Short mmCIF file of C-alpha atoms and ligand atoms in Angstrom, two decimals:
data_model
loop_
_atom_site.label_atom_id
_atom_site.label_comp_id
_atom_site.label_asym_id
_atom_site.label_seq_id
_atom_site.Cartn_x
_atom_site.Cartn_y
_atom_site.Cartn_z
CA UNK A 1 146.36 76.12 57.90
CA UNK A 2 145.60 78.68 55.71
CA UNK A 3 144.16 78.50 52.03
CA UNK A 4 145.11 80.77 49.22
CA UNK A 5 143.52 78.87 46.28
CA UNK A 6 141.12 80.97 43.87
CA UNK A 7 139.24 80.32 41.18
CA UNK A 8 139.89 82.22 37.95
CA UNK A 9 136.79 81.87 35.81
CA UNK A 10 136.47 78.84 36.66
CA UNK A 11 139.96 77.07 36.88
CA UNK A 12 141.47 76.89 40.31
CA UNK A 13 145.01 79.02 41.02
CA UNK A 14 146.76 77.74 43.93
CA UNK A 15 147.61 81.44 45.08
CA UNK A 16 146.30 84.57 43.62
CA UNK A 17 149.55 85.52 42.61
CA UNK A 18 150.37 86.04 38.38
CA UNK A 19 153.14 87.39 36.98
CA UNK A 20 151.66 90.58 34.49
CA UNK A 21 152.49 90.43 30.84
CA UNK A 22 155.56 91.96 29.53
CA UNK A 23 157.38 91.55 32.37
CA UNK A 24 157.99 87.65 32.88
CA UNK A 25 158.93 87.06 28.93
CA UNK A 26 157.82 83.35 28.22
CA UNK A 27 158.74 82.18 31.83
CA UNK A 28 161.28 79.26 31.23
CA UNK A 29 163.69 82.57 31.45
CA UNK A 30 162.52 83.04 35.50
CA UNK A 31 161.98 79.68 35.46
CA UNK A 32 166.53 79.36 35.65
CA UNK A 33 166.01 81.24 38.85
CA UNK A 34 163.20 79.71 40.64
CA UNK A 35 160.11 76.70 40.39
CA UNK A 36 157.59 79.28 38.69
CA UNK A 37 155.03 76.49 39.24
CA UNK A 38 154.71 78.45 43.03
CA UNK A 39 152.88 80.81 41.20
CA UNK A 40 148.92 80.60 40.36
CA UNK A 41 149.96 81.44 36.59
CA UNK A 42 151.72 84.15 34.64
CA UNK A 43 151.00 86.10 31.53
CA UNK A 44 152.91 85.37 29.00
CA UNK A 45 154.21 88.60 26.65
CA UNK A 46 151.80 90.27 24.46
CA UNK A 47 151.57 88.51 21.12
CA UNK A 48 150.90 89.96 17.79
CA UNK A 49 149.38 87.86 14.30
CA UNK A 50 153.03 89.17 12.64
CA UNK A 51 156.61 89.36 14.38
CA UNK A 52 156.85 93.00 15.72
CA UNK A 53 160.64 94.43 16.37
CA UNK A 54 159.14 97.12 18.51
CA UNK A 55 160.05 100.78 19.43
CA UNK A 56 162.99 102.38 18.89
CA UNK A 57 165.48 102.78 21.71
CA UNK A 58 165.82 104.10 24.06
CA UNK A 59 162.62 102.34 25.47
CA UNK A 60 162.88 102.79 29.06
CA UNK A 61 163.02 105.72 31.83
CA UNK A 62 163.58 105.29 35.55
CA UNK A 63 161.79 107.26 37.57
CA UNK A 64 161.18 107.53 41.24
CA UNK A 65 158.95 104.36 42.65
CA UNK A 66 158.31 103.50 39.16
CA UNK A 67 159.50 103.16 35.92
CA UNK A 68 158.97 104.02 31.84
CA UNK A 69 158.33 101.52 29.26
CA UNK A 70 157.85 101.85 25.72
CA UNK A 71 158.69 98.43 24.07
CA UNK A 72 156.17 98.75 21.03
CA UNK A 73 154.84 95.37 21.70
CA UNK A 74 158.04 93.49 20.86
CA UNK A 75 157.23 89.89 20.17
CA UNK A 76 158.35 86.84 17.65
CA UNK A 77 155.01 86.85 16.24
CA UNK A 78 151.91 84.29 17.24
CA UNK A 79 153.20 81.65 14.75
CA UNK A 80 156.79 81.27 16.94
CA UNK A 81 155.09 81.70 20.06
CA UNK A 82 153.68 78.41 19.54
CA UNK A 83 156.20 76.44 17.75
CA UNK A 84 159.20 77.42 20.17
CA UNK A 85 158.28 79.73 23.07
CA UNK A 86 155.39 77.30 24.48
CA UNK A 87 157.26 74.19 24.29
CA UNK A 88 160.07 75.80 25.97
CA UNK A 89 157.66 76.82 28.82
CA UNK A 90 156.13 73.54 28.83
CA UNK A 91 159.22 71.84 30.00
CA UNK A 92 159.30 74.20 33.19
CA UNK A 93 155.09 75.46 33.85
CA UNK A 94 152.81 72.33 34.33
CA UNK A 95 150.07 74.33 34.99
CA UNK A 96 148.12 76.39 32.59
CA UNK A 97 149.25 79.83 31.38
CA UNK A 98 147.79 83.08 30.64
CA UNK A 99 148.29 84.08 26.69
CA UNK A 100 148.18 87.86 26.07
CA UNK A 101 147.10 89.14 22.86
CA UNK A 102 147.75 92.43 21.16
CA UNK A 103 146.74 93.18 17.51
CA UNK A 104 146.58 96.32 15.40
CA UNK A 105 142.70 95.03 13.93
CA UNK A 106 139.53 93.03 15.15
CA UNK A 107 140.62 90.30 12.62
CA UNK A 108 144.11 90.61 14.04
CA UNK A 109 142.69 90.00 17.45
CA UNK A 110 140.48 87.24 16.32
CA UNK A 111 143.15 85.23 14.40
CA UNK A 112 146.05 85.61 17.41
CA UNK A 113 142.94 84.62 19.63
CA UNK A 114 141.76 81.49 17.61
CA UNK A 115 145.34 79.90 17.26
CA UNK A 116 146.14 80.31 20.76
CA UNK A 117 142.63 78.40 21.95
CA UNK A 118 143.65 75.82 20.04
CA UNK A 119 146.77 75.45 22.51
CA UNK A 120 146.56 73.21 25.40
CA UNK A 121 148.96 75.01 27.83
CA UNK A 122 146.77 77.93 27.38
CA UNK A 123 144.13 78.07 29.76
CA UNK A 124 142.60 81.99 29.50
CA UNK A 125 142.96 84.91 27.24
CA UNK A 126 143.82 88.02 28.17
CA UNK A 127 143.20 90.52 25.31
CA UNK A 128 145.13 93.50 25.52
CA UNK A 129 142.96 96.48 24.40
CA UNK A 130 145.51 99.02 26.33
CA UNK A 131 149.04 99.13 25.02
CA UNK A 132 149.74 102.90 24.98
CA UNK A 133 152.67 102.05 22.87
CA UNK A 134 151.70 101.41 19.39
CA UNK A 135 149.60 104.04 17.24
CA UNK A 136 146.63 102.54 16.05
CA UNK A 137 146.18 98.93 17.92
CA UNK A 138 146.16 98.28 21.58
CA UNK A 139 144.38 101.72 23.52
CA UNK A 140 143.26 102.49 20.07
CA UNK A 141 140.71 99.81 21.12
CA UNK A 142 140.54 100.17 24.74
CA UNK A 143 139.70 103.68 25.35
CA UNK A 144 136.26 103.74 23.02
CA UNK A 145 134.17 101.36 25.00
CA UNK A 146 132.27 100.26 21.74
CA UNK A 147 135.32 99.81 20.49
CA UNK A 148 136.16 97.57 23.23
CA UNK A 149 133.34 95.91 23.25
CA UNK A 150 133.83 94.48 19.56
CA UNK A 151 137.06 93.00 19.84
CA UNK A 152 135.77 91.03 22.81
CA UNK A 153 132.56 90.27 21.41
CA UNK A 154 134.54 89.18 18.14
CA UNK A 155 136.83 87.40 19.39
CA UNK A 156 134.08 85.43 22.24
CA UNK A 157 133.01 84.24 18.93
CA UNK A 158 135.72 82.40 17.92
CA UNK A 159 137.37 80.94 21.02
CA UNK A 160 136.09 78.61 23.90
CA UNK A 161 138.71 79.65 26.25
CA UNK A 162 138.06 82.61 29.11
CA UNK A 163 138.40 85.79 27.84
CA UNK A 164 139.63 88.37 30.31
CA UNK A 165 139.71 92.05 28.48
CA UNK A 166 143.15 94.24 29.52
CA UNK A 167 141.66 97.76 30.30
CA UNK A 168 143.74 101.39 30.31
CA UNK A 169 143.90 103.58 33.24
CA UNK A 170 144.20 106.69 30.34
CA UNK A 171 140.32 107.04 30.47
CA UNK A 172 137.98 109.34 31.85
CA UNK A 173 135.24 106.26 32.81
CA UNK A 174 136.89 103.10 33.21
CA UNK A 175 133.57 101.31 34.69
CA UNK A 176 131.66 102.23 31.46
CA UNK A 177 134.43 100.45 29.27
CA UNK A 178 133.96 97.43 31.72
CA UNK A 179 130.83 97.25 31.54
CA UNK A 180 130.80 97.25 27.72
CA UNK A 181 133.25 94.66 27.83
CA UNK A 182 131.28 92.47 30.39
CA UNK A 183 127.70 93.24 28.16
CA UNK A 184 129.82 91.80 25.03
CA UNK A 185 130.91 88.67 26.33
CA UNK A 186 133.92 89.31 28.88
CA UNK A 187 134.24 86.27 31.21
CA UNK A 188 137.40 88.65 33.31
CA UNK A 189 138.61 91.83 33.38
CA UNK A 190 142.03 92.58 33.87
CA UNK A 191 143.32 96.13 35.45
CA UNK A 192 144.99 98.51 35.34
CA UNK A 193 147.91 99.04 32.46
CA UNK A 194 150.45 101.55 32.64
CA UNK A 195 149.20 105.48 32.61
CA UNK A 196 150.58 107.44 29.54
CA UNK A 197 153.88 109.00 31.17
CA UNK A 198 157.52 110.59 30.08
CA UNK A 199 160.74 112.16 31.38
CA UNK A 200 162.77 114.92 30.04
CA UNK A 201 166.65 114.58 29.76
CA UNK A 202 167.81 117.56 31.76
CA UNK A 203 170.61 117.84 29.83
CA UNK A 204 169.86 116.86 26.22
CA UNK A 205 166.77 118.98 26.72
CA UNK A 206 164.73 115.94 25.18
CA UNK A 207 162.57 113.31 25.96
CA UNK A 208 164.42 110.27 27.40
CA UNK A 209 162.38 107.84 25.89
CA UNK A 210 162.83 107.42 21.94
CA UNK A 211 159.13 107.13 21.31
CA UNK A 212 158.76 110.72 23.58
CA UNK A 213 156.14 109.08 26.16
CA UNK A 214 155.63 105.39 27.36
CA UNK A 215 153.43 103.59 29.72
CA UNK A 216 154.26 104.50 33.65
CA UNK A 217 153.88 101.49 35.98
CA UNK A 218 155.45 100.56 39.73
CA UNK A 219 154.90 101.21 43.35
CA UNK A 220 153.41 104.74 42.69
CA UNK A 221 150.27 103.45 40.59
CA UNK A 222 148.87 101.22 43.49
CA UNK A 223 146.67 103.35 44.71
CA UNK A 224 145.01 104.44 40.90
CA UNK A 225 144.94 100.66 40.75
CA UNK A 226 143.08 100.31 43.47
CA UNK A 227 140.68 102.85 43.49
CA UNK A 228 139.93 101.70 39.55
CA UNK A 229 139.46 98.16 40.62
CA UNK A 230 137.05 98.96 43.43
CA UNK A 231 134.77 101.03 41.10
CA UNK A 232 135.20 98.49 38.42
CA UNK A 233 133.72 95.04 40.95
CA UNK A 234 130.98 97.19 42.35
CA UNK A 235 129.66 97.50 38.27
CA UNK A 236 131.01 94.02 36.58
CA UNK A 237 129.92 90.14 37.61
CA UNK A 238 132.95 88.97 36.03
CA UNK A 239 136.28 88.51 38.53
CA UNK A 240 138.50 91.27 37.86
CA UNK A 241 142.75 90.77 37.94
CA UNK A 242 143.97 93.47 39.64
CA UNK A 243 147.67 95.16 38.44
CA UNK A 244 149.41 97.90 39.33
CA UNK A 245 152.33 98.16 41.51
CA UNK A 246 151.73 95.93 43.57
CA UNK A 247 155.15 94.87 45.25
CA UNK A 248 154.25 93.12 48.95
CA UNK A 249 151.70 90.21 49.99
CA UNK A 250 149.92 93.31 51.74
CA UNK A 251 149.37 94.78 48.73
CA UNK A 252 148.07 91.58 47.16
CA UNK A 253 145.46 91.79 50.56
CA UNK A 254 144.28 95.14 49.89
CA UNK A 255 143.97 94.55 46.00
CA UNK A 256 141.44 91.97 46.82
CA UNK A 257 139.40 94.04 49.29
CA UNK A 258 139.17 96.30 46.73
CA UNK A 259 137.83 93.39 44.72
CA UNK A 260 140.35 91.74 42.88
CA UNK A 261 139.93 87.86 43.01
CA UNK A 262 143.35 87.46 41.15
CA UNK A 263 146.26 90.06 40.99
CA UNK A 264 149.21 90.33 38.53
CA UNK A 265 152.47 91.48 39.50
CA UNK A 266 154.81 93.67 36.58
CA UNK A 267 157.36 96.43 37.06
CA UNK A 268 158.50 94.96 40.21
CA UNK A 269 159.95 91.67 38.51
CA UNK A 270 162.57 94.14 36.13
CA UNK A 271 163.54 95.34 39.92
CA UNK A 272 163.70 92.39 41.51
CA UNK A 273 162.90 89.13 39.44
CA UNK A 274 162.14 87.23 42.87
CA UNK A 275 159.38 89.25 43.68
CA UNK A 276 157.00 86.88 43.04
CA UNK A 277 158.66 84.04 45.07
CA UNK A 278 158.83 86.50 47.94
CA UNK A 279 155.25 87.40 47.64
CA UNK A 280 153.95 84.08 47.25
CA UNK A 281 155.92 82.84 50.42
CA UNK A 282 154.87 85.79 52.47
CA UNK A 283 150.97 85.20 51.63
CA UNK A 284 150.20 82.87 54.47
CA UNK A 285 152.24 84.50 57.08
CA UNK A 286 150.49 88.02 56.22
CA UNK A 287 147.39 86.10 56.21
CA UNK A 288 147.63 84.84 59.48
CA UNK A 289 148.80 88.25 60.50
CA UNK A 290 145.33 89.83 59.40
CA UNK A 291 143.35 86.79 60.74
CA UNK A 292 142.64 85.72 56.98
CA UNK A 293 141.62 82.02 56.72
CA UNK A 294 140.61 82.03 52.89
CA UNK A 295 141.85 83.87 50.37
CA UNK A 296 138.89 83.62 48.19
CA UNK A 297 136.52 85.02 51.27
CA UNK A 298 138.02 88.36 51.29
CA UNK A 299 137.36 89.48 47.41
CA UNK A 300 135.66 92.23 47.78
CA UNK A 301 135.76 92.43 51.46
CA UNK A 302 136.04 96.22 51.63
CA UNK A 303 132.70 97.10 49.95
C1 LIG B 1 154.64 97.36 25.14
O1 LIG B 1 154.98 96.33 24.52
O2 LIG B 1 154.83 98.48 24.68
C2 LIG B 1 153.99 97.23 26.48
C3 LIG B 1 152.75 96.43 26.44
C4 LIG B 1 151.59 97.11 27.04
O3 LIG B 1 151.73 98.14 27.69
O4 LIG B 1 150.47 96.62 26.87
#
């Protein structure tokens, strides 16, 4: 019998397995098509202080073993999110979930921060530093590693809940910004969001995406993912969340060699939003397959 519990700073996940932010909405929508309790937890979509319509459209390219998105941080606003999107999830998640926080200031980070804390359902959050999609929030933050490092430090202040710090791939030295993060407070770090991207329409001679360039995530990131997440737990205590096209259990396996003790799964749910199902249900078989008798013995199990 195999074991795939973990524990996330703290709390114990019955699998590794999260669905990313973004990509899983509040998850009573997923929930229609399968028991999302199967999972060890999901993100739930990034949340602003203020309702945010988002980008204009069109918002999404395909593109070969991966995909375009550039949603502008869409959300109903923090204030909603509590009064109707969590009760809605608490009918179908009895387990904790992971809130996601985006904001356009420190304050704004600190007061979407505080209010979720306060909710019971909400056992970690994950502050989002990395958006590509908005100008001046999100990577505004998370590519300045001082920068970083005071929205986690301000918001570590405020809240008594884990606070694992979203980092951008669209950096030159991704381990410096971690270790910022870590030095201010960081109890997680999750990695990697999408890589600034964009497609040209052949035909209209213009970008396909209304916002020209978007966030590029699926199958073909993996192995930036990887590699980012095994520099990043050979220079951080903290666990680290690894994301980034992962779409198999043996990507989940290699994720954690590389260091991950948790991993997050996103563009592969708009492909196929039983991905995580599959994945979950294919753990201990894979396991077996690789002589893997604990989950939470292999973090790092590369280095
Ligand atoms: C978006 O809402 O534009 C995507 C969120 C993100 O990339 O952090």
């Amino acid at each position: 019998m195999v074991s795939t519990k973990v524990d996330l700073c703290g709390m114990t996940l019955d699998n590794p397995v999260m669905a990313a932010s973004g990509t899983f909405g509040y998850g009573y929508e997923f929930a229609e098509l399968f028991d999302i309790n199967m999972l060890g937890t999901f993100s739930f979509k990034g949340t602003t202080l203020e309702p945010r319509f988002g980008n204009p459209t069109p918002r999404i390219a395909e593109c070969r073993e991966g995909m375009i998105n550039s949603i502008g941080l869409q959300n109903p606003g923090v204030e909603r999110v509590i009064d109707e999107e969590l009760p809605k999830l608490a009918k179908c998640l009895h387990k904790k979930v992971m809130a996601n926080i985006g904001g356009f200031s420190v304050e704004e980070y600190v007061e979407v921060s505080r209010r979720l804390d306060k909710c019971d359902q909400v056992g970690w959050l994950e502050i989002n530093v990395s958006c590509p999609n908005v100008h001046g929030g999100g990577i505004a933050f998370g590519t300045d590693a001082d920068a970083a490092a005071q929205v986690v430090a301000a918001v570590k202040e405020h809240v008594s809940k884990p606070v694992i710090v979203k980092l951008s791939p669209n950096v030159t030295d991704i381990v410096a910004i971690a270790k910022a993060c870590e030095k201010a407070g960081a109890d997680g770090i999750s990695m990697i969001n999408t890589m600034l991207g964009m497609r040209i329409d052949l035909k209209k001679r213009k970008p396909v995406v209304a916002n020209k360039m978007g966030g590029f995530s699926g199958p073909a990131v993996f192995p930036v993912a990887l590699r980012m997440v095994y520099q990043v737990y050979e220079a951080v205590k903290v666990p680290v969340i690894g994301i980034g096209g992962i779409s198999t259990a043996e990507d989940v396996i290699e994720m954690m060699l590389a260091g991950a003790t948790a991993v997050q799964i996103g563009a592969m749910n708009l492909v196929d939003p039983y991905i995580c199902k599959e994945i979950v249900e294919q753990l201990p078989v894979t396991m077996e397959k690789y002589g893997i008798g604990s989950l939470s013995d292999i973090i790092g199990g590369a280095h």
